[in-house]
Coordinates of C-alpha atoms in Angstrom, one line a residue:
X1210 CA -12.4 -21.5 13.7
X1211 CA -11.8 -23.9 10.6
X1212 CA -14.1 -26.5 12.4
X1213 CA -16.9 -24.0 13.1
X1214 CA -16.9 -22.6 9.5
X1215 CA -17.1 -26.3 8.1
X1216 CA -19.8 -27.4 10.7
X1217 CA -21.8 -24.4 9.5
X1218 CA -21.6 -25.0 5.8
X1219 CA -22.9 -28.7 6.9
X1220 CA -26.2 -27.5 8.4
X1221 CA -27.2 -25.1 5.7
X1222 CA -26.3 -27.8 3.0
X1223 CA -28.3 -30.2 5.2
X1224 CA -31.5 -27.5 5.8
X1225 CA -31.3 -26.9 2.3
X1226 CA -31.4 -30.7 1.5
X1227 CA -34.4 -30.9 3.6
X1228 CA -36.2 -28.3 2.1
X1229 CA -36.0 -29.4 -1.6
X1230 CA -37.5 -32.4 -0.3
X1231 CA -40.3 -30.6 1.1
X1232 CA -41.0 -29.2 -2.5
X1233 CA -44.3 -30.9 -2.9
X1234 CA -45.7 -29.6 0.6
X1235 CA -43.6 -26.4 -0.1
X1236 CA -45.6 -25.5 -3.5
X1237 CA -49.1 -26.6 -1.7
X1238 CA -48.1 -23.9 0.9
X1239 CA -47.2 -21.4 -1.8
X1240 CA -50.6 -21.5 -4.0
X1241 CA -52.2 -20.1 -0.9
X1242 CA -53.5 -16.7 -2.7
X1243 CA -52.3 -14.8 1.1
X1244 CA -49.1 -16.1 1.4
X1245 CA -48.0 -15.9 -2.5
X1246 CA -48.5 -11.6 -2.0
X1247 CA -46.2 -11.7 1.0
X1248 CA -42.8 -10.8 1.2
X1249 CA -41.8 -14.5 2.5
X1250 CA -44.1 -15.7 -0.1
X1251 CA -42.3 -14.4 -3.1
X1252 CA -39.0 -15.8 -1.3
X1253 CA -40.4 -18.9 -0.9
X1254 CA -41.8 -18.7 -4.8
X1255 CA -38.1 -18.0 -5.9
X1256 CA -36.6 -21.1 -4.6
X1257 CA -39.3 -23.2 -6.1
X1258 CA -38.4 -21.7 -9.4
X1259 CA -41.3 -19.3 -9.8
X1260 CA -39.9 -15.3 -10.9
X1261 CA -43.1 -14.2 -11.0
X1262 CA -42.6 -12.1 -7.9
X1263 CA -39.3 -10.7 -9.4
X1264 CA -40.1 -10.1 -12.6
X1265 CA -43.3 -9.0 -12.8
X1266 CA -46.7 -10.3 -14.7
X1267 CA -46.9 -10.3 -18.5
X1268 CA -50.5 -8.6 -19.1
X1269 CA -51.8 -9.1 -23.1
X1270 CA -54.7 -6.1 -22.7
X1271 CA -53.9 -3.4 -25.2
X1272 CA -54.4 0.4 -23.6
X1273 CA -57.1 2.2 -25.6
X1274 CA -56.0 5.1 -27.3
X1275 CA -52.3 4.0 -27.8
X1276 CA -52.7 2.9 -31.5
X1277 CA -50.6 4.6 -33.8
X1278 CA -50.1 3.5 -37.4
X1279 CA -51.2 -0.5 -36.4
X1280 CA -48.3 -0.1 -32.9
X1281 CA -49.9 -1.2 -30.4
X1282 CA -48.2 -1.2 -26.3
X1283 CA -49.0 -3.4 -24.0
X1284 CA -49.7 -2.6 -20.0
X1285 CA -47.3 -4.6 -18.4
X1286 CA -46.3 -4.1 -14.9
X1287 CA -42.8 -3.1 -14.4
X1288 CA -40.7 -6.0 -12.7
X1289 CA -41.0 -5.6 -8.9
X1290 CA -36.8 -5.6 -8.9
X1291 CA -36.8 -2.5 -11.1
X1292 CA -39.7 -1.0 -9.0
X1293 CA -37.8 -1.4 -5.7
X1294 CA -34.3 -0.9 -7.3
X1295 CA -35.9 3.0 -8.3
X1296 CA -37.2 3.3 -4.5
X1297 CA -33.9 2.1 -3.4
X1298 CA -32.1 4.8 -5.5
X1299 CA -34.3 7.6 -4.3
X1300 CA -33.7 6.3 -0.3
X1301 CA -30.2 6.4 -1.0
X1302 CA -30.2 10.1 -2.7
X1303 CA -32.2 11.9 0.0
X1304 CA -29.8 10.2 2.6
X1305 CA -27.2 11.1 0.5
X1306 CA -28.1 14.7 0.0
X1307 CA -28.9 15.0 4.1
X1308 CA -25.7 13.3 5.0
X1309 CA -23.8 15.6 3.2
X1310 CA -25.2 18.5 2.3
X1311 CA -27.7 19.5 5.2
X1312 CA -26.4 17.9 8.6
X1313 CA -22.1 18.1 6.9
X1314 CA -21.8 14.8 8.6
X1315 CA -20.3 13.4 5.8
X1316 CA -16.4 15.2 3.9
X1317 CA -16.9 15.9 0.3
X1318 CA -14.4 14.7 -1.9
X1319 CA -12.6 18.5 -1.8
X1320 CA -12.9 18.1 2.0
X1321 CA -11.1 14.8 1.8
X1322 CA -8.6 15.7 -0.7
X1323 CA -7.5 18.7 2.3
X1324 CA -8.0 16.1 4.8
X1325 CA -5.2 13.6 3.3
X1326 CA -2.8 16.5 2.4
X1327 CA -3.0 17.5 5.9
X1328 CA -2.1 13.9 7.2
X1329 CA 1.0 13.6 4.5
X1330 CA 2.1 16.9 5.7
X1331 CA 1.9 15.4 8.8
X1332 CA 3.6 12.3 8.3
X1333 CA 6.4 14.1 6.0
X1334 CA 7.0 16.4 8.9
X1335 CA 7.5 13.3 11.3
X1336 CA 9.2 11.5 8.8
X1337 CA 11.8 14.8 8.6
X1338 CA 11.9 14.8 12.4
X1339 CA 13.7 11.5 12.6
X1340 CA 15.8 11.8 9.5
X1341 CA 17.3 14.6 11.1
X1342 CA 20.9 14.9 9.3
X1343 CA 22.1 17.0 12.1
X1344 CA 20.9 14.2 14.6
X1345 CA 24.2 12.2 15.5
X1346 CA 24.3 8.4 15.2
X1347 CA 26.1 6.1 17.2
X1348 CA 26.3 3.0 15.1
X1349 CA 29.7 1.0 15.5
X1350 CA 32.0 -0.9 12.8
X1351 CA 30.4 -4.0 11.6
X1352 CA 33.0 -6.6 11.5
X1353 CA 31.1 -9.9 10.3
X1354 CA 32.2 -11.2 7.1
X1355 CA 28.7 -11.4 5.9
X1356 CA 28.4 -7.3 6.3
X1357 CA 31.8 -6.7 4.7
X1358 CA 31.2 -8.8 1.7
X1359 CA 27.8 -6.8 1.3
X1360 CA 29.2 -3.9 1.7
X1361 CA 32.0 -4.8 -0.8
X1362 CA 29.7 -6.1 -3.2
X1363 CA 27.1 -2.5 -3.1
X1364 CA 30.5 -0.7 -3.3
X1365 CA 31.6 -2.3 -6.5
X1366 CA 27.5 -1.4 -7.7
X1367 CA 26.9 2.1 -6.4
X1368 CA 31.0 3.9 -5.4
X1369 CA 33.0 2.5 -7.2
X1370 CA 32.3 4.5 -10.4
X1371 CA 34.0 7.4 -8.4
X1372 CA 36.2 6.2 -6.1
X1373 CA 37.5 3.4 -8.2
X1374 CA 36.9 -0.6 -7.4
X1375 CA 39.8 -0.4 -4.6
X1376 CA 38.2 3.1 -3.5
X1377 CA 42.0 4.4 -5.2
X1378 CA 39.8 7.5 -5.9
X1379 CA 38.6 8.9 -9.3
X1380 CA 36.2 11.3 -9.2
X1381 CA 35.4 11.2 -6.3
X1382 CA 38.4 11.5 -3.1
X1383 CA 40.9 8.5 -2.3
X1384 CA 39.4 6.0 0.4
X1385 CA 42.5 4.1 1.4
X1386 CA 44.6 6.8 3.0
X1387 CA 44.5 8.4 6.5
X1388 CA 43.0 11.8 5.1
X1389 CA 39.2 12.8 5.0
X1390 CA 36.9 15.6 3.3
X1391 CA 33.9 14.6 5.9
X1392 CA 35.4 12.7 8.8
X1393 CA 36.7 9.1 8.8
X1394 CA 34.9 7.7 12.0
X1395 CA 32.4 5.2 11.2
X1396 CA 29.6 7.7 11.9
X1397 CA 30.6 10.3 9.7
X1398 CA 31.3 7.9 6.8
X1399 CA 27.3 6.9 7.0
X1400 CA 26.4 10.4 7.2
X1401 CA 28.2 10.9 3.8
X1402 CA 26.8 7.9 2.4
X1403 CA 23.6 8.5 3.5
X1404 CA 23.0 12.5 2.9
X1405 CA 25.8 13.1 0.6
X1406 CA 27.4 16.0 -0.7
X1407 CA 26.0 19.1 -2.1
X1408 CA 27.9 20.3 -5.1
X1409 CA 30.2 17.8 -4.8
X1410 CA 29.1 15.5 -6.9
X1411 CA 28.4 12.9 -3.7
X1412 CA 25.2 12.0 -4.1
X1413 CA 22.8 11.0 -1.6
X1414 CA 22.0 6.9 -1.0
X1415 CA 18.8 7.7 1.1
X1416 CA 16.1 5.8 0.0
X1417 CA 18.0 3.8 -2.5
X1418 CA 20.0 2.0 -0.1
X1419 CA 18.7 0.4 3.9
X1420 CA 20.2 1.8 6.6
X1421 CA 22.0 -1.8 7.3
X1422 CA 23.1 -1.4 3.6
X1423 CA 24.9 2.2 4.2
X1424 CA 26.1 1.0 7.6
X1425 CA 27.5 -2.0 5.3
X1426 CA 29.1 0.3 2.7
X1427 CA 30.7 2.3 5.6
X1428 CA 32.1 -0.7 7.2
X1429 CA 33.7 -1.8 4.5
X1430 CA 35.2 1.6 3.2
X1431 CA 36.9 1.0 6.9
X1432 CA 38.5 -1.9 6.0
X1433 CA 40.3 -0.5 3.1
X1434 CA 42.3 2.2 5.2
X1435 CA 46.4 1.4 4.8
X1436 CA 45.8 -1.1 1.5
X1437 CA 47.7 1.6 -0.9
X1438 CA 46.4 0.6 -4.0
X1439 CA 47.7 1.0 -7.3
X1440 CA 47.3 4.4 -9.0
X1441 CA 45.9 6.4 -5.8
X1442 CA 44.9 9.3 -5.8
X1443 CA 46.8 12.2 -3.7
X1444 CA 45.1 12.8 -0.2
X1445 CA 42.6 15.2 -0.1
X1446 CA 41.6 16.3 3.4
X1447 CA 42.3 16.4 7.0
X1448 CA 44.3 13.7 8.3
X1449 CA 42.5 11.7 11.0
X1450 CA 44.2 11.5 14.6
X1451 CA 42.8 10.1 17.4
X1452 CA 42.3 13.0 18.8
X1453 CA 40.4 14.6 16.5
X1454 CA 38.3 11.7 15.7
X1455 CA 37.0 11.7 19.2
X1456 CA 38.6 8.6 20.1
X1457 CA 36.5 6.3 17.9
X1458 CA 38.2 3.4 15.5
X1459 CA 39.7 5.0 11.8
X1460 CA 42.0 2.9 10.2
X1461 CA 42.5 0.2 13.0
X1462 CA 39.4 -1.9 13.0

């Protein structure tokens, strides 16, 4: 495509070469009275260098009857760009006016305002269809060491104003121990994280945190389970079992 593009660029540089040494024989053909009033005339006459077809000529008669207090005007013809540009603008209106107010082939700008709340709607609604919070995931622990430092590091940004830096629990509930407000499977923790807690002060990290960043944060909350740090906070919650934590990991990862 590169070649192409380069290989046209040569012949018009080369045709145009070729015509400004025709110049000569180029203004012979253009001071031919029948060619000069056509439109390919008054092409030709504007890459010689001549604007007369553009802008119009200059005309010294003065119109009788248009004297006024020794002012004087001039009949000059309009330049033939301003003429045209004027036609162009009445084309344009009439087309206009037909496209969208006679045939309604074309929206109006209420019509499109209606259109584009329809399609956010739309998308909103779809959007809300696959953030279902009552949709159940089935992510699993991640276990890299990359993951688990993330998640270390956006718990030390985002949690551990709450639940302390060692998740020993502030504010919010004690991390560390075997007992959960929301569930301690891997799941559960992301659905906290992610939707969080109405008037509990959890707040919800959709859409300021990935879902690999929640997972990450979840993960790592895992990890903590059994370190009994200093100064936690009593359990609050329902002790997990394997039984009622339908099998999956808790506190052995």
């Amino acid at each position: 495509m590169g070649g192409l593009t380069v290989l046209i660029v040569f012949i018009l540089l080369l045709l145009f070469a070729l015509l400004w040494q025709m110049r000569p024989l180029l203004w012979k053909i253009y001071e031919i009275e029948t060619i000069r009033e056509q439109w390919y005339g008054r092409a030709l006459g504007l890459f010689l260098g001549d604007t007369v077809g553009l802008t119009g000529k200059y005309q010294e008669d003065v119109m009788a009857g248009h004297d006024y207090d020794g002012i004087t005007e001039y009949d000059n013809d309009l330049p033939p760009w301003w003429k045209y540009g004027f036609y162009l603008t009445i084309v344009f209106g009439v087309a206009y006016f037909i496209h969208f107010h006679v045939t309604d082939s074309g929206k109006l700008s209420e019509a499109e305002y209606q259109n584009e709340m329809a399609e956010a709607a739309l998308m909103a609604a779809k959007m809300g269809a696959n953030d279902d919070p009552n949709k159940p995931t089935d992510y699993k622990v991640l276990t890299a060491a990359t993951d688990i430092e993330t998640g270390k590091s956006l718990f030390a940004q985002n949690c551990a104003a709450c639940h302390g830096q060692s998740a020993e629990g502030k504010v919010g509930p004690n991390l560390t121990d075997e007992y959960w407000l929301h569930g301690g499977e891997v799941n559960k923790v992301y659905h906290t994280v992610k939707y969080g807690v109405q008037g509990k002060g959890m707040v919800a990290w959709k859409g300021k945190l990935s879902s690999k960043q929640m997972l990450q944060v979840s993960s790592y909350i895992l990890t903590l389970q059994g370190s009994k740090p200093a100064n936690a906070k009593a359990p609050q919650g329902e002790k997990e079992t394997a039984s009622n934590a339908a099998g999956k990991p808790v506190a052995q990862l």
